[in-house]
Short mmCIF file of C-alpha atoms in Angstrom, two decimals:
data_model
loop_
_atom_site.label_atom_id
_atom_site.label_comp_id
_atom_site.label_asym_id
_atom_site.label_seq_id
_atom_site.Cartn_x
_atom_site.Cartn_y
_atom_site.Cartn_z
CA MET A 201 6.04 54.18 90.74
CA THR A 202 5.31 51.91 87.77
CA HIS A 203 2.26 51.56 85.58
CA SER A 204 1.64 48.10 86.96
CA GLU A 205 1.47 49.44 90.52
CA HIS A 206 -0.67 52.54 90.08
CA ALA A 207 -2.74 54.40 87.58
CA SER A 208 -1.31 57.51 85.94
CA VAL A 209 -0.80 60.45 88.25
CA GLY A 210 -3.88 62.60 88.66
CA PRO A 211 -7.06 62.98 90.68
CA ALA A 212 -8.69 59.68 91.53
CA LEU A 213 -11.81 58.91 89.52
CA PRO A 214 -14.97 57.55 91.14
CA ARG A 215 -14.62 53.83 91.68
CA ASP A 216 -17.45 52.94 89.33
CA LEU A 217 -15.92 55.03 86.54
CA ASP A 218 -12.51 53.42 87.11
CA GLU A 219 -14.19 50.02 86.82
CA ALA A 220 -15.96 51.15 83.65
CA VAL A 221 -12.59 52.03 82.08
CA HIS A 222 -11.23 48.59 82.89
CA ARG A 223 -14.29 46.87 81.41
CA CYS A 224 -13.38 48.47 78.10
CA LEU A 225 -10.09 46.53 77.92
CA VAL A 226 -9.24 43.01 76.70
CA ALA A 227 -5.71 41.92 77.62
CA GLY A 228 -3.30 39.29 76.39
CA PHE A 229 -0.78 37.81 78.80
CA GLU A 230 2.03 35.30 79.17
CA GLY A 231 1.65 31.99 80.96
CA THR A 232 -0.22 28.70 81.07
CA THR A 233 -0.79 28.10 84.78
CA SER A 234 -0.10 31.17 86.90
CA ILE A 235 -1.81 34.53 86.48
CA PRO A 236 0.62 37.48 86.46
CA ASP A 237 0.19 39.87 89.38
CA THR A 238 -0.36 42.84 87.08
CA LEU A 239 -3.18 40.96 85.35
CA LYS A 240 -4.75 40.09 88.71
CA ARG A 241 -4.77 43.77 89.62
CA LEU A 242 -6.38 44.69 86.33
CA ILE A 243 -9.04 42.00 86.79
CA ASP A 244 -9.66 43.17 90.37
CA ARG A 245 -10.38 46.65 89.02
CA GLY A 246 -12.88 45.37 86.45
CA LEU A 247 -10.95 44.18 83.40
CA GLY A 248 -13.52 43.22 80.77
CA GLY A 249 -11.76 40.24 79.23
CA VAL A 250 -8.62 38.34 78.37
CA ILE A 251 -7.61 36.88 75.02
CA LEU A 252 -5.80 33.55 74.88
CA PHE A 253 -3.16 32.56 72.32
CA THR A 254 -1.03 29.51 71.65
CA ARG A 255 1.35 30.77 74.31
CA ASN A 256 -1.40 30.12 76.89
CA VAL A 257 -2.28 26.60 75.70
CA ARG A 258 -0.53 23.37 76.68
CA ASP A 259 -3.30 20.76 76.89
CA VAL A 260 -6.96 20.27 77.81
CA ARG A 261 -6.52 20.01 81.56
CA GLN A 262 -4.24 23.03 81.71
CA VAL A 263 -6.62 25.28 79.75
CA ARG A 264 -9.56 24.26 81.93
CA GLU A 265 -7.55 24.99 85.06
CA LEU A 266 -6.40 28.34 83.65
CA THR A 267 -9.91 29.53 82.77
CA ARG A 268 -11.16 28.48 86.20
CA ALA A 269 -8.31 30.36 87.88
CA LEU A 270 -9.08 33.49 85.87
CA ARG A 271 -12.74 33.39 86.89
CA ALA A 272 -11.78 32.78 90.49
CA VAL A 273 -10.30 36.27 90.44
CA ARG A 274 -13.46 37.77 88.93
CA PRO A 275 -16.44 35.63 87.88
CA ASP A 276 -17.70 38.02 85.18
CA LEU A 277 -14.42 38.04 83.24
CA LEU A 278 -14.86 37.14 79.58
CA VAL A 279 -12.29 34.65 78.27
CA ALA A 280 -11.88 34.97 74.50
CA ILE A 281 -9.85 33.50 71.65
CA ASP A 282 -9.54 33.70 67.86
CA ASN A 283 -11.25 30.51 66.70
CA GLU A 284 -12.04 30.64 62.97
CA GLY A 285 -11.19 27.05 62.08
CA GLY A 286 -9.10 26.02 59.10
CA GLY A 287 -5.48 26.91 59.55
CA ILE A 288 -6.32 29.69 62.04
CA GLY A 289 -6.38 28.59 65.64
CA HIS A 290 -4.56 28.33 68.91
CA LEU A 291 -6.08 25.21 70.48
CA VAL A 292 -4.41 22.40 68.55
CA ASN A 293 -2.71 21.14 71.71
CA ALA A 294 -6.05 21.19 73.51
CA GLY A 295 -7.78 18.87 71.05
CA ALA A 296 -9.46 21.46 68.83
CA PRO A 297 -11.92 19.98 66.31
CA GLU A 298 -10.47 20.01 62.81
CA VAL A 299 -12.66 21.98 60.43
CA PRO A 300 -11.78 23.57 57.08
CA GLY A 301 -11.44 27.31 56.65
CA SER A 302 -14.38 29.43 55.64
CA TRP A 303 -13.65 29.55 51.89
CA ALA A 304 -13.94 25.77 51.62
CA LEU A 305 -17.26 25.96 53.48
CA GLY A 306 -18.40 28.57 50.98
CA VAL A 307 -17.41 26.27 48.11
CA VAL A 308 -19.53 23.50 49.61
CA ASP A 309 -22.28 26.08 50.23
CA ASP A 310 -24.26 23.95 52.64
CA THR A 311 -25.24 26.07 55.62
CA GLU A 312 -26.04 22.97 57.68
CA VAL A 313 -22.44 21.82 57.29
CA THR A 314 -21.19 25.30 58.22
CA ALA A 315 -23.39 25.24 61.31
CA ARG A 316 -22.06 21.82 62.34
CA CYS A 317 -18.47 23.02 61.97
CA ALA A 318 -19.24 26.12 64.04
CA ASP A 319 -21.02 23.95 66.62
CA ALA A 320 -17.97 21.69 66.98
CA LEU A 321 -15.68 24.66 67.57
CA ALA A 322 -18.10 26.29 70.01
CA GLY A 323 -18.77 23.08 71.93
CA HIS A 324 -15.05 22.61 72.36
CA LEU A 325 -14.65 26.18 73.64
CA ALA A 326 -17.45 25.71 76.17
CA SER A 327 -15.83 22.53 77.47
CA LEU A 328 -12.60 24.46 78.07
CA GLY A 329 -14.27 27.40 79.81
CA ILE A 330 -13.66 29.83 76.93
CA THR A 331 -16.77 31.92 76.41
CA ALA A 332 -16.08 34.30 73.50
CA SER A 333 -14.90 33.50 69.98
CA TYR A 334 -13.62 36.22 67.65
CA ALA A 335 -15.25 34.59 64.64
CA PRO A 336 -16.66 34.38 62.01
CA VAL A 337 -14.87 36.43 59.36
CA ALA A 338 -17.62 38.36 57.57
CA ASP A 339 -15.30 40.04 55.05
CA LEU A 340 -15.89 39.55 51.34
CA GLN A 341 -12.70 38.46 49.58
CA HIS A 342 -12.55 40.95 46.70
CA HIS A 343 -9.04 41.81 45.69
CA PRO A 344 -6.92 39.02 44.19
CA ARG A 345 -3.83 40.41 45.93
CA ASN A 346 -5.42 40.78 49.34
CA PRO A 347 -2.79 39.28 51.70
CA ILE A 348 -4.76 38.66 54.87
CA VAL A 349 -8.42 37.69 54.30
CA ARG A 350 -8.35 35.18 51.42
CA THR A 351 -9.51 31.69 52.48
CA ARG A 352 -10.55 33.04 55.89
CA SER A 353 -13.58 34.48 54.05
CA PHE A 354 -16.59 32.44 52.97
CA GLY A 355 -16.32 33.98 49.50
CA ALA A 356 -16.81 37.05 47.33
CA ASP A 357 -20.58 36.88 46.86
CA PRO A 358 -22.42 38.92 49.52
CA HIS A 359 -25.47 36.64 49.53
CA LEU A 360 -23.41 33.46 49.98
CA VAL A 361 -21.25 35.01 52.71
CA SER A 362 -24.32 36.36 54.49
CA ARG A 363 -25.94 32.91 54.58
CA HIS A 364 -22.89 31.29 56.10
CA VAL A 365 -22.18 34.09 58.57
CA HIS A 366 -25.77 33.76 59.81
CA ALA A 367 -25.43 29.97 60.12
CA TRP A 368 -22.12 30.23 61.99
CA ILE A 369 -23.43 32.80 64.46
CA THR A 370 -26.66 30.91 65.14
CA ALA A 371 -24.77 27.67 65.88
CA THR A 372 -22.23 29.41 68.10
CA GLU A 373 -24.91 31.23 70.07
CA ALA A 374 -26.77 27.95 70.62
CA ARG A 375 -23.73 26.75 72.57
CA GLY A 376 -23.76 29.83 74.80
CA ILE A 377 -20.57 31.18 73.23
CA ALA A 378 -20.35 34.84 72.23
CA SER A 379 -19.57 35.14 68.52
CA CYS A 380 -17.97 38.15 66.84
CA ALA A 381 -18.30 39.05 63.15
CA LYS A 382 -15.18 40.76 61.78
CA HIS A 383 -13.67 43.03 60.38
CA PHE A 384 -16.23 45.85 60.03
CA PRO A 385 -16.90 47.28 57.49
CA GLY A 386 -14.75 44.81 55.52
CA HIS A 387 -11.06 44.03 54.97
CA GLY A 388 -11.31 42.08 51.70
CA GLY A 389 -10.78 44.95 49.26
CA THR A 390 -7.30 45.90 50.46
CA VAL A 391 -3.81 44.93 49.31
CA THR A 392 -2.19 45.49 52.73
CA ASP A 393 -2.14 43.36 55.86
CA SER A 394 -3.06 45.73 58.69
CA HIS A 395 -0.80 43.72 61.00
CA HIS A 396 2.07 45.31 59.07
CA ASP A 397 0.82 48.73 57.86
CA MET A 398 -2.26 50.86 57.36
CA ALA A 399 -4.60 49.30 54.81
CA VAL A 400 -6.68 51.42 52.44
CA ASP A 401 -9.77 50.43 50.46
CA PRO A 402 -10.19 53.07 47.73
CA ARG A 403 -13.50 51.82 46.30
CA PRO A 404 -16.51 54.16 46.00
CA TYR A 405 -19.36 53.96 48.46
CA ASP A 406 -21.72 52.02 46.20
CA GLU A 407 -19.17 49.20 45.97
CA LEU A 408 -18.41 49.29 49.69
CA ASP A 409 -22.11 48.91 50.42
CA LEU A 410 -21.96 45.31 49.12
CA ASP A 411 -19.49 44.48 51.90
CA LEU A 412 -22.02 45.51 54.51
CA ALA A 413 -24.45 42.70 53.62
CA PRO A 414 -22.74 40.01 55.77
CA PHE A 415 -22.59 42.43 58.71
CA ARG A 416 -26.29 43.18 58.29
CA ALA A 417 -26.85 39.40 58.32
CA ALA A 418 -24.78 39.13 61.50
CA VAL A 419 -26.84 41.83 63.21
CA ALA A 420 -30.03 40.08 62.08
CA ALA A 421 -28.71 36.82 63.57
CA GLY A 422 -28.25 38.56 66.93
CA VAL A 423 -24.46 38.62 66.93
CA PRO A 424 -23.37 40.05 70.31
CA MET A 425 -20.03 41.43 69.09
CA LEU A 426 -18.54 43.01 65.98
CA MET A 427 -14.85 43.72 65.44
CA SER A 428 -13.59 46.79 63.59
CA ALA A 429 -11.03 46.88 60.80
CA HIS A 430 -7.81 48.93 60.86
CA VAL A 431 -8.62 50.04 57.33
CA VAL A 432 -9.06 53.53 55.86
CA PHE A 433 -12.10 53.90 53.58
CA PRO A 434 -11.77 57.31 51.87
CA ALA A 435 -15.38 57.09 50.66
CA LEU A 436 -16.51 56.81 54.29
CA ASP A 437 -13.83 58.71 56.22
CA PRO A 438 -10.67 59.92 54.45
CA ASP A 439 -8.86 60.75 57.66
CA ARG A 440 -9.05 57.79 60.04
CA PRO A 441 -9.17 53.99 59.89
CA ALA A 442 -12.51 52.44 60.78
CA THR A 443 -11.35 51.54 64.30
CA LEU A 444 -10.83 55.23 65.08
CA SER A 445 -13.63 56.72 62.96
CA PRO A 446 -16.81 58.13 64.57
CA ARG A 447 -18.38 58.32 61.09
CA ILE A 448 -17.96 54.57 60.59
CA LEU A 449 -18.44 53.21 64.11
CA SER A 450 -21.10 55.55 65.45
CA GLY A 451 -22.67 56.76 62.23
CA LEU A 452 -22.63 53.75 59.91
CA LEU A 453 -22.66 50.85 62.37
CA ARG A 454 -24.81 52.20 65.21
CA ASP A 455 -27.14 54.58 63.40
CA GLU A 456 -27.56 52.93 59.98
CA LEU A 457 -27.11 49.21 60.76
CA GLY A 458 -28.70 49.50 64.20
CA PHE A 459 -26.09 47.41 66.04
CA ASP A 460 -26.29 47.78 69.83
CA GLY A 461 -23.95 44.98 70.89
CA VAL A 462 -20.30 45.24 71.88
CA LEU A 463 -18.03 46.75 69.27
CA VAL A 464 -14.47 45.55 69.87
CA SER A 465 -11.37 46.83 68.15
CA ASP A 466 -8.90 44.62 66.37
CA ALA A 467 -5.63 44.40 68.31
CA LEU A 468 -4.10 47.83 68.95
CA GLU A 469 -0.51 46.62 68.63
CA MET A 470 -1.06 45.93 64.94
CA LYS A 471 1.17 48.34 63.06
CA ALA A 472 -1.74 50.07 61.30
CA ILE A 473 -2.51 51.61 64.71
CA ALA A 474 0.70 51.24 66.73
CA ASP A 475 3.04 52.84 64.19
CA ARG A 476 0.80 55.81 63.35
CA TYR A 477 -0.95 56.57 66.62
CA GLY A 478 0.56 54.39 69.33
CA GLU A 479 -1.44 51.82 71.28
CA ALA A 480 -2.33 54.21 74.12
CA ALA A 481 -3.63 56.96 71.84
CA GLY A 482 -5.34 54.26 69.77
CA ALA A 483 -7.27 53.08 72.84
CA ARG A 484 -8.48 56.59 73.64
CA LEU A 485 -9.42 57.40 70.05
CA ALA A 486 -11.18 54.06 69.47
CA LEU A 487 -13.38 54.48 72.55
CA ALA A 488 -14.15 58.09 71.61
CA ALA A 489 -15.12 56.94 68.12
CA GLY A 490 -17.64 54.41 69.42
CA ALA A 491 -15.76 51.22 70.27
CA ASP A 492 -16.80 49.52 73.51
CA GLN A 493 -13.70 47.38 74.06
CA VAL A 494 -10.15 47.55 72.77
CA ILE A 495 -7.91 44.51 72.48
CA VAL A 496 -4.29 44.71 73.56
CA ALA A 497 -3.12 41.24 72.63
CA VAL A 498 0.61 41.51 73.33
CA PRO A 499 1.67 39.63 76.46
CA ASP A 500 3.51 42.68 77.82
CA LEU A 501 0.92 43.94 80.28
CA GLU A 502 2.67 47.30 80.55
CA THR A 503 1.20 48.08 77.12
CA THR A 504 -2.29 47.30 78.42
CA VAL A 505 -1.69 49.44 81.49
CA ALA A 506 -0.46 52.31 79.31
CA CYS A 507 -3.66 52.08 77.27
CA ARG A 508 -5.70 52.09 80.47
CA ASP A 509 -3.84 55.13 81.78
CA ALA A 510 -4.36 57.04 78.53
CA VAL A 511 -8.11 56.52 78.87
CA LEU A 512 -8.07 57.56 82.54
CA ASP A 513 -6.12 60.71 81.69
CA ALA A 514 -8.50 61.54 78.84
CA LEU A 515 -11.42 61.32 81.26
CA ARG A 516 -9.68 63.63 83.73
CA THR A 517 -9.02 66.26 81.09
CA GLY A 518 -12.42 65.95 79.45
CA ALA A 519 -10.91 64.79 76.14
CA LEU A 520 -13.02 61.64 76.46
CA PRO A 521 -16.62 62.11 77.65
CA GLU A 522 -17.50 60.16 80.78
CA GLN A 523 -20.84 59.17 79.27
CA ARG A 524 -19.11 57.48 76.32
CA VAL A 525 -17.09 55.23 78.65
CA ARG A 526 -20.09 54.44 80.83
CA GLU A 527 -22.14 53.53 77.74
CA ALA A 528 -19.37 51.24 76.48
CA ALA A 529 -18.92 49.58 79.87
CA ALA A 530 -22.66 48.99 80.18
CA ARG A 531 -22.66 47.08 76.88
CA VAL A 532 -19.70 44.99 78.04
CA LEU A 533 -21.44 44.28 81.34
CA ARG A 534 -24.54 43.03 79.49
CA LEU A 535 -22.29 40.79 77.41
CA ALA A 536 -20.56 39.45 80.52
CA GLU A 537 -23.85 38.77 82.27
CA ARG A 538 -24.92 36.64 79.33
CA TYR A 539 -21.67 34.85 78.42
CA SER A 540 -19.07 34.95 81.19
CA THR A 541 -20.14 31.61 82.69
CA PRO A 542 -19.56 28.58 80.42
CA ALA A 543 -22.90 27.12 79.37
CA ASP A 544 -21.70 23.55 78.86
CA SER A 545 -21.81 21.55 82.08
CA VAL A 546 -18.82 19.55 80.86
CA TYR A 547 -16.75 22.49 82.08
CA SER A 548 -18.26 22.07 85.52
CA ALA A 549 -17.40 18.38 85.69
CA ASP A 550 -14.52 17.19 87.84
CA LEU A 551 -11.30 17.33 85.85
CA ALA A 552 -10.61 13.75 86.83
CA ASP A 553 -13.69 12.68 84.88
CA LEU A 554 -12.23 13.83 81.57
CA ALA A 555 -8.61 13.06 80.78
CA ASP A 556 -9.14 14.62 77.37
CA LEU A 557 -12.00 15.74 75.18
CA ALA A 558 -12.03 12.80 72.79
CA ASP A 559 -15.05 11.35 74.56
CA LEU A 560 -17.05 14.44 73.65
CA ALA A 561 -16.64 14.05 69.90
CA GLY A 562 -19.05 11.89 67.96
CA PRO A 563 -21.97 9.67 69.04
CA ALA A 564 -20.34 8.58 72.29
CA ALA A 565 -20.49 12.16 73.49
CA GLN A 566 -24.02 11.83 74.78
CA ALA A 567 -22.78 9.41 77.42
CA ALA A 568 -19.81 11.53 78.49
CA PRO A 569 -19.86 12.53 82.18
CA GLY A 570 -21.73 15.81 82.62
CA ALA A 571 -22.05 16.48 78.90
CA VAL A 572 -24.90 18.61 77.65
CA ALA A 573 -24.12 17.58 74.08
CA GLY A 574 -21.08 16.47 72.18
CA TRP A 575 -20.02 17.63 68.77
CA ASP A 576 -19.55 15.87 65.47
CA SER A 577 -15.80 15.33 65.07
CA GLY A 578 -16.19 14.08 61.51
CA THR A 579 -18.01 17.05 60.05
CA GLY A 580 -14.84 19.00 59.32
CA LEU A 581 -13.27 16.29 57.19
CA GLU A 582 -16.61 15.69 55.46
CA ALA A 583 -16.78 19.38 54.53
CA ALA A 584 -13.16 19.47 53.38
CA ARG A 585 -13.73 16.43 51.15
CA ARG A 586 -16.80 18.03 49.59
CA ALA A 587 -14.84 21.21 48.89
CA VAL A 588 -12.04 19.62 46.83
CA ARG A 589 -12.38 20.56 43.16
CA GLY A 590 -10.63 19.50 39.96
CA ARG A 591 -11.41 18.39 36.42
CA THR A 592 -13.08 15.01 36.14
CA ALA A 593 -15.58 15.34 33.27
CA SER A 594 -14.16 16.72 30.02
CA ALA A 595 -10.98 14.63 30.15
CA PRO A 596 -9.42 11.99 32.41
CA ALA A 597 -8.08 13.56 35.59
CA PRO A 598 -4.27 13.35 36.03
CA TRP A 599 -4.82 11.76 39.44
CA PRO A 600 -4.75 9.54 41.46
CA VAL A 601 -1.01 8.97 41.56
CA ARG A 602 1.00 6.62 43.78
CA GLY A 603 4.62 6.80 44.84
CA ALA A 604 4.78 10.44 43.73
CA HIS A 605 7.35 13.05 44.65
CA VAL A 606 5.32 15.86 46.26
CA VAL A 607 6.66 19.42 46.15
CA ASP A 608 4.71 21.61 48.58
CA LEU A 609 5.37 25.36 48.39
CA PHE A 610 3.70 27.60 50.98
CA PRO A 611 4.43 30.70 53.08
CA PRO A 612 5.62 30.47 56.68
CA PRO A 613 3.01 30.67 59.45
CA HIS A 614 1.60 34.14 60.10
CA PRO A 615 2.84 35.15 63.58
CA ALA A 616 -0.52 36.60 64.65
CA LEU A 617 -2.81 33.97 63.14
CA ASN A 618 -0.74 30.96 64.21
CA TRP A 619 -1.43 28.63 61.36
CA GLY A 620 0.55 25.55 62.34
CA GLY A 621 2.57 24.98 59.18
CA GLU A 622 1.04 21.60 58.23
CA ASP A 623 2.33 20.26 54.93
CA LEU A 624 0.74 18.22 52.17
CA LEU A 625 3.48 15.57 52.10
CA THR A 626 2.69 14.52 55.66
CA GLU A 627 -0.94 13.86 54.74
CA VAL A 628 0.04 12.03 51.54
CA LEU A 629 2.42 9.77 53.46
CA VAL A 630 -0.41 8.65 55.75
CA ILE A 631 -2.11 7.11 52.72
CA ASP A 632 0.89 6.34 50.52
CA PRO A 633 4.10 5.55 52.45
CA ALA A 634 5.96 5.16 49.15
CA ALA A 635 5.66 8.88 48.40
CA THR A 636 8.62 11.22 48.77
CA GLY A 637 8.70 14.98 48.83
CA THR A 638 10.05 18.44 49.39
CA ALA A 639 8.39 21.19 51.46
CA LEU A 640 9.51 24.83 51.22
CA THR A 641 8.33 27.95 53.06
CA GLU A 642 10.72 30.48 51.50
CA ALA A 643 12.72 31.12 48.36
CA PRO A 644 15.70 28.76 48.07
CA ALA A 645 19.23 30.12 47.85
CA ASP A 646 19.82 28.17 44.61
CA PRO A 647 16.51 27.81 42.75
CA ALA A 648 18.05 26.25 39.63
CA GLY A 649 19.93 23.68 41.71
CA LEU A 650 16.81 22.85 43.70
CA VAL A 651 14.72 22.37 40.55
CA ALA A 652 17.38 20.14 38.98
CA GLY A 653 17.57 18.05 42.16
CA ILE A 654 13.81 17.62 42.38
CA LEU A 655 13.57 16.59 38.73
CA ARG A 656 16.28 13.97 39.28
CA ARG A 657 14.58 12.56 42.37
CA ALA A 658 11.22 12.44 40.56
CA GLU A 659 12.55 10.53 37.53
CA GLY A 660 10.42 7.45 36.89
CA SER A 661 7.64 8.59 39.24
CA ALA A 662 4.81 11.08 39.25
CA LEU A 663 5.58 14.66 40.25
CA VAL A 664 3.10 16.75 42.23
CA VAL A 665 3.61 20.53 42.55
CA ALA A 666 1.48 22.34 45.13
CA VAL A 667 1.44 26.09 45.70
CA HIS A 668 -0.38 28.36 48.12
CA ASP A 669 -1.35 31.81 46.81
CA ALA A 670 1.53 31.90 44.34
CA GLU A 671 0.26 35.26 43.04
CA LEU A 672 1.42 36.78 46.32
CA TYR A 673 4.70 34.88 46.53
CA PRO A 674 6.68 35.11 43.27
CA TRP A 675 9.24 32.56 44.43
CA GLN A 676 6.50 29.91 44.44
CA ALA A 677 5.38 30.77 40.91
CA GLU A 678 8.98 30.73 39.65
CA LEU A 679 9.72 27.31 41.14
CA ARG A 680 6.42 25.87 39.95
CA ASP A 681 6.93 27.15 36.41
CA ALA A 682 10.50 25.83 36.31
CA LEU A 683 9.35 22.40 37.50
CA LEU A 684 6.50 22.32 34.98
CA ALA A 685 8.93 23.24 32.19
CA GLY A 686 10.92 20.11 33.03
CA ARG A 687 7.87 17.97 33.78
CA PRO A 688 4.80 19.17 31.84
CA ASP A 689 2.97 16.07 33.09
CA ALA A 690 3.27 17.16 36.74
CA VAL A 691 0.05 17.21 38.75
CA ARG A 692 -0.76 20.72 39.96
CA VAL A 693 -2.36 21.44 43.34
CA SER A 694 -3.55 24.72 44.83
CA THR A 695 -4.01 24.97 48.60
CA GLY A 696 -5.04 28.64 48.58
CA LEU A 697 -7.25 30.70 46.32
CA PRO A 698 -7.14 29.61 42.68
CA GLU A 699 -5.03 31.89 40.52
CA ALA A 700 -6.44 33.89 37.63
CA GLY A 701 -6.10 31.80 34.48
CA ASP A 702 -5.66 28.50 36.32
CA ALA A 703 -6.47 25.53 34.12
CA ASP A 704 -9.32 23.32 35.27
CA ASP A 705 -6.96 20.42 35.91
CA VAL A 706 -5.57 22.09 39.04
CA LEU A 707 -6.67 20.19 42.14
CA CYS A 708 -7.93 22.72 44.70
CA SER A 709 -8.36 22.34 48.46
CA TYR A 710 -9.25 26.01 49.14
CA GLY A 711 -7.31 26.08 52.39
CA ARG A 712 -4.38 24.71 54.37
CA GLY A 713 -6.12 23.45 57.46
CA ARG A 714 -5.12 19.88 58.28
CA VAL A 715 -8.45 18.51 57.05
CA ASN A 716 -8.10 20.49 53.80
CA LEU A 717 -4.73 18.88 53.17
CA ARG A 718 -5.99 15.44 54.17
CA ALA A 719 -8.96 15.72 51.81
CA VAL A 720 -6.86 16.79 48.83
CA ALA A 721 -4.31 14.08 49.63
CA GLU A 722 -7.08 11.46 49.47
CA VAL A 723 -8.08 12.60 45.99
CA LEU A 724 -4.48 12.96 44.88
CA VAL A 725 -3.43 9.49 46.00
CA GLY A 726 -6.78 7.75 45.67
CA GLY A 727 -7.12 6.89 49.33
#
C-alpha cells in the first residue's frame, strides 16, 4: 500500500469530511501535458487547487490545454501561480506581459500605472485559464539586509505601499482573477530568507503595527486571499512562526483585521517549516492555527499525500477539530465558486483562433476573436522608464555613453522565484551593437586577474559597472570597488535597492525585470 493509492490506515471518514480535507490542499506537480495519476486521484477527492511553475509551462497553447485538462477532471479546481511581475514569474514562455517589479512602481508612485500593470498580468492569466495569482507582495521593505523581499515590495512607507496594494488588487479582481496579498503579517523586517531557514523579526509590537497597514488596505479592497509568512514575531508569538500561530492567524488576522477570505500558507517545503516541523506536521499545525489552505509546491506528490494523511489522522484522533477543517473548506469552496472558471472569454475561444497572445496586447486586442478586453503591452516599459533615477540637475550626468564595456554583477536566479537571469549587456547591445561586456553571477576564482582583464579591454572606451544588492553579496562590492579604483570615471549602475551612502550619480533601475534593464539601458546609451 502506498500513499498515492490509499489514505493513511484508519477508520474511513465521512465522504464530505474527506473532501473538505482535500479542499484545504494546493499541490504542485510535474508535467506540461499529462496529469499524473496521483494528482487525478487527489482532484477526484476534492483537491482545492494546483500551483503552476516554470516546469509546467512550455508555450501559450500548451498552458491553455493543460488548464482545460485539469478542469475536465474537476471544474471547481483553482489553478494558481506566483505572478508578481518584474523578475518574478513563470510564464515567460507563454508570452507574459513585461512589467517592472513592485519597487519600481512605488518609485513612480502612480496608482493608475500600477493598476494597468496588474491588469496586463491578470488579463494574460485569464486568457490562459489560470484563475488565482499569489500577488501582490504587501510587505514593507524595512531591513537593508533583507534577502528576499527587497524590490518585490512597493516600498518602505506604509501609506505608499497601501495605495499600490489596493490598486493592484482592484485591477486584478476586475479581471475575475483571485488576488492574494502576502506575506502576512510582513516579511520585510527580517535578515533571513524563509526558503532557507526560519526568519525572525525582533521588532516591538508598535513597529510591527506599521506593517499591517498594507494588509488592512488589502482587506478593504476585498482581497479574497492572504498568504502567511514563515516568520517568527516574538512580540506577537514567541513560539511559532506566523503560518503556525493561532495568535497571529486567528487572533490578529481574523479577529482584529476582520479578514474572512481564504488564508493560504506559504509553501510548506520551505526550510523554515520543513526542517523544523516537517511538511506533514506543518500542514496539520497550519490548519489548526487558522489557515484554510496549505501549499505543497514540490512536484513530488507523495509529499502532498503525506500532508493530506497527517490531516486525516489528526481528525481521527481529535488532534484537529472537525469544525476547523469544515470552516476552512467552506471558505475555499466560496473562493472556487467565484473564481474557478476563467472570466475572460478568450479562454473559451477555439485554440485555433489564437496561435499566440500577441493579438491581445495593445489597441488591436479589441478585435481579437472572443476577447472581452485586451491589455496594454506597453505599460510595463513605460513604468520602468519612469522609474529610472540618476543625477541630472546639479552636474552633468556621466551618461549617455556609446561603445562602452558593460560589467554586470548580479546573483544567480533564486530557485523558487525563477527570475530568468536577464543581463544588462543584452539590453545595451539591442541599442548599441558596438558595446562589449562581462556578466558575472558569482565570485570569480581570480578576482585580481579578472579586474586587470576588464580594465585592459575597456581601455579607450567608457566603462559601466552595474551591481545588484552589493550589500548582500560582498564579491560584487569588492569587484566594483577594484574596478572603480582603476577607472574612477566608470559609470555606476544599480539594478537592485540603492546602497546606503550611494552617490547621486548612480543610475538606478530598481529591479532586474527585462523592462527594468531595457529602461536603464536606454538612459545609459541614449537610445
